[in-house]
C-alpha cells in the first residue's frame, strides 16, 4: 500500500513538472514505431528535460 502511494506521488510530481510517464512512451513506441528502439528511462528523462528547458520557444528558464 505504501509503495503504491509513493509511486502515485512520484507520478503526480512528474506530471506537475511536465514529465510524461515513461510507460506511456514505451507503449507508444511499441504500437507506433515497433522498428525503432525505445530510449532507456534515463535517456527519456534527459530528452524530456532538454525539450522543456532547452527549447527555442522564447523561454529562457
XYZ file of N, CA and C in Angstrom:
183
model
N 0.816 -1.187 0.000
C 0.000 0.000 0.000
C 0.867 1.260 0.000
N 1.876 1.309 0.849
C 2.751 2.486 0.900
C 3.528 2.624 -0.408
N 3.983 1.510 -0.952
C 4.715 1.548 -2.220
C 3.832 2.137 -3.320
N 2.563 1.724 -3.330
C 1.623 2.250 -4.327
C 1.436 3.759 -4.148
N 1.291 4.212 -2.907
C 1.131 5.644 -2.642
C 2.365 6.436 -3.061
N 3.545 5.896 -2.803
C 4.773 6.577 -3.212
C 4.885 6.642 -4.728
N 4.505 5.571 -5.401
C 4.535 5.558 -6.867
C 3.575 6.599 -7.434
N 2.383 6.691 -6.841
C 1.401 7.690 -7.293
C 1.904 9.106 -7.017
N 2.544 9.315 -5.887
C 3.083 10.629 -5.564
C 4.183 11.011 -6.545
N 5.039 10.067 -6.895
C 6.106 10.326 -7.867
C 5.514 10.641 -9.236
N 4.499 9.890 -9.638
C 3.839 10.147 -10.926
C 3.209 11.542 -10.932
N 2.555 11.907 -9.852
C 1.942 13.232 -9.753
C 2.998 14.328 -9.836
N 4.100 14.140 -9.161
C 5.187 15.132 -9.201
C 5.739 15.268 -10.614
N 5.929 14.146 -11.306
C 6.440 14.205 -12.674
C 5.470 14.956 -13.579
N 4.187 14.695 -13.436
C 3.193 15.381 -14.256
C 3.135 16.868 -13.927
N 3.354 17.226 -12.678
C 3.333 18.636 -12.290
C 4.474 19.412 -12.936
N 5.588 18.762 -13.173
C 6.714 19.452 -13.803
C 6.784 19.187 -15.304
N 5.768 18.530 -15.843
C 5.705 18.315 -17.287
C 6.437 17.094 -17.772
N 6.662 16.142 -16.930
C 7.373 14.915 -17.302
C 6.343 13.818 -17.573
N 6.121 13.445 -18.837
C 5.140 12.398 -19.118
C 5.621 11.033 -18.626
N 4.699 10.098 -18.426
C 5.077 8.775 -17.914
C 5.908 7.973 -18.919
N 6.968 7.382 -18.439
C 7.842 6.560 -19.280
C 7.076 5.381 -19.869
N 6.173 4.807 -19.080
C 5.410 3.650 -19.539
C 4.537 4.010 -20.734
N 3.952 5.214 -20.731
C 3.140 5.667 -21.866
C 4.016 5.814 -23.109
N 5.230 6.315 -22.927
C 6.175 6.437 -24.035
C 6.509 5.064 -24.613
N 6.775 4.092 -23.732
C 7.103 2.736 -24.204
C 5.936 2.122 -24.967
N 4.728 2.317 -24.484
C 3.541 1.809 -25.176
C 3.414 2.467 -26.538
N 3.594 3.769 -26.598
C 3.535 4.493 -27.870
C 4.567 3.961 -28.857
N 5.794 3.783 -28.383
C 6.845 3.281 -29.272
C 6.520 1.884 -29.796
N 6.042 1.017 -28.926
C 5.718 -0.351 -29.329
C 4.579 -0.387 -30.343
N 3.590 0.472 -30.160
C 2.428 0.482 -31.049
C 2.672 1.220 -32.355
N 3.419 2.312 -32.307
C 3.553 3.175 -33.481
C 4.912 3.121 -34.171
N 5.923 2.673 -33.468
C 7.277 2.640 -34.034
C 7.985 1.346 -33.632
N 7.404 0.201 -33.957
C 7.999 -1.067 -33.495
C 9.385 -1.345 -34.079
N 9.724 -0.672 -35.166
C 11.026 -0.883 -35.804
C 12.138 -0.064 -35.157
N 11.790 0.851 -34.244
C 12.779 1.712 -33.603
C 12.936 1.319 -32.135
N 14.159 1.338 -31.625
C 14.352 1.016 -30.202
C 13.876 2.174 -29.321
N 13.292 1.852 -28.199
C 12.854 2.876 -27.251
C 14.047 3.345 -26.427
N 13.980 4.595 -25.980
C 15.025 5.129 -25.112
C 14.950 4.440 -23.755
N 16.066 4.396 -23.073
C 16.051 3.904 -21.696
C 15.353 4.944 -20.836
N 15.021 4.587 -19.610
C 14.356 5.531 -18.705
C 15.226 6.776 -18.495
N 16.530 6.599 -18.341
C 17.436 7.737 -18.143
C 17.496 8.617 -19.395
N 17.580 8.001 -20.570
C 17.595 8.762 -21.818
C 16.287 9.535 -21.999
N 15.177 8.881 -21.676
C 13.874 9.515 -21.782
C 13.794 10.738 -20.868
N 14.252 10.582 -19.625
C 14.231 11.691 -18.681
C 15.056 12.866 -19.211
N 16.274 12.590 -19.675
C 17.129 13.650 -20.209
C 16.490 14.315 -21.422
N 15.898 13.512 -22.311
C 15.257 14.028 -23.505
C 14.114 14.973 -23.147
N 13.277 14.580 -22.202
C 12.137 15.419 -21.803
C 12.607 16.675 -21.090
N 13.662 16.572 -20.274
C 14.206 17.750 -19.604
C 14.780 18.719 -20.632
N 15.528 18.197 -21.596
C 16.086 19.055 -22.641
C 14.986 19.727 -23.452
N 13.940 18.983 -23.773
C 12.837 19.548 -24.545
C 12.142 20.664 -23.768
N 12.057 20.500 -22.482
C 11.366 21.504 -21.685
C 12.229 22.727 -21.406
N 13.468 22.520 -21.025
C 14.292 23.630 -20.569
C 15.262 24.190 -21.599
N 15.540 23.471 -22.659
C 16.491 23.942 -23.651
C 15.842 24.185 -24.994
N 14.518 24.343 -25.008
C 13.824 24.563 -26.277
C 14.032 25.992 -26.755
N 13.758 26.211 -27.994
C 13.926 27.536 -28.598
C 12.574 28.237 -28.772
N 11.677 28.069 -27.834
C 10.345 28.679 -27.977
C 10.235 30.030 -27.277
N 11.343 30.677 -27.040
C 11.318 32.010 -26.465
C 11.451 32.078 -24.954
N 11.430 30.958 -24.283
C 11.594 30.969 -22.832
C 13.069 30.864 -22.481
N 13.467 31.606 -21.495
C 14.876 31.494 -21.099
C 15.075 30.493 -19.983
N 14.141 30.395 -19.027
C 14.272 29.431 -17.941
C 12.951 29.050 -17.350
